[in-house]
């Protein structure tokens, strides 16, 4: 018989999902059979698998040692062949042992520079990502903020390697490699669920700041439909009118194009460089949404080589990347477990190398509109 105690990181999972993490080689049908026969119990009672586990709950598995080893993975035998360990979609590189994976996380923490924690509690971690760092892996050889985050938790003693076996923390939102700013990370199952719900229900307000080519004089709410072209890593936007017209003759168009909304507010105009500094409220959050939307109205982000043009070579400076920064998040009114975050606003200033343009500091308006 083996006995396990649910940790605070694992709390919030359905019991059947927890068992799939605990016994990854066991089929679902087998696990439900063991529950019916009380060969697996929750808090010394018969369970169905639908229960939501809480920190401190006890799980007893009445298997022989041979049977347990058959359906589980021991530390010496644990090969992470691209197996999911958390709610995110980043995978541990193929044929990397559990020990090697933990070492890789610690090395990422040492190698990646400029990342720092803006806010942290037992469930969530909010980090500031510099431009030039991936949010999550694009290739198995990459090092991303996600690895840095796990390495940080290990190095700071916020999490043990044993806890990492069943739950692997993950980032909950993404920023392009060359976009800087706030990243939301779930340290626990409940933290990941909470942040994912906030993002899905659009309760969390995400504000960006940028400089765009040309002059914008008034607030504009941009709406349309976006399609991501994976091969080209580029997003296409069509207007609401065009979407309705095409939908009549192209069934299933809504599966390709997703509705988007972006609110842009001018802060000031830089006459010397013919550019406008904007504050942006990202109402929906699709790939390249801000960059594609602004380029679509003739005001591409400065330095954006994919959707616009970089500053001319003869200028005294050419930006290395697009000037786009996720600078502030605001939590709505929240009840219950995460009520302590009600109305909390967190912000970070733009990168220092934006100082070649006027007004780099204090990028956001004092007033907050309710939308």
Coordinates of N, CA, C and O in Angstrom, one line a residue, residues 32 42 44 89 105 195 202 205 260 328 339:
X32 N -10.8 3.7 -12.9 CA -12.2 3.8 -12.4 C -12.6 2.4 -11.8 O -13.4 2.4 -10.8
X42 N -9.9 8.0 -1.3 CA -9.6 9.4 -1.1 C -10.1 9.7 0.3 O -11.2 9.5 0.7
X44 N -9.6 8.0 2.9 CA -10.0 6.7 3.5 C -11.4 6.3 3.1 O -12.1 5.5 3.8
X89 N 1.5 23.8 -22.5 CA 1.7 23.0 -23.6 C 3.2 22.8 -24.0 O 3.6 22.3 -25.0
X105 N 16.3 23.2 -15.9 CA 15.6 24.3 -15.4 C 16.5 25.2 -14.6 O 16.4 26.5 -14.7
X195 N -6.0 32.0 -13.3 CA -5.4 32.9 -14.3 C -6.0 32.6 -15.7 O -6.3 33.4 -16.5
X202 N -12.0 37.3 -20.1 CA -11.6 38.7 -20.3 C -11.8 39.6 -19.1 O -12.0 40.8 -19.3
X205 N -7.7 43.0 -17.3 CA -7.4 44.1 -18.2 C -5.9 44.1 -18.5 O -5.1 44.3 -17.5
X260 N -11.7 39.7 -32.8 CA -10.8 40.4 -32.0 C -11.2 41.8 -31.8 O -12.0 42.4 -32.5
X328 N 1.1 46.8 -18.0 CA 0.2 46.8 -16.8 C -0.9 45.8 -16.9 O -1.5 45.5 -18.0
X339 N -10.0 36.7 -3.7 CA -10.5 38.0 -3.4 C -9.5 39.0 -3.0 O -9.6 40.2 -3.2

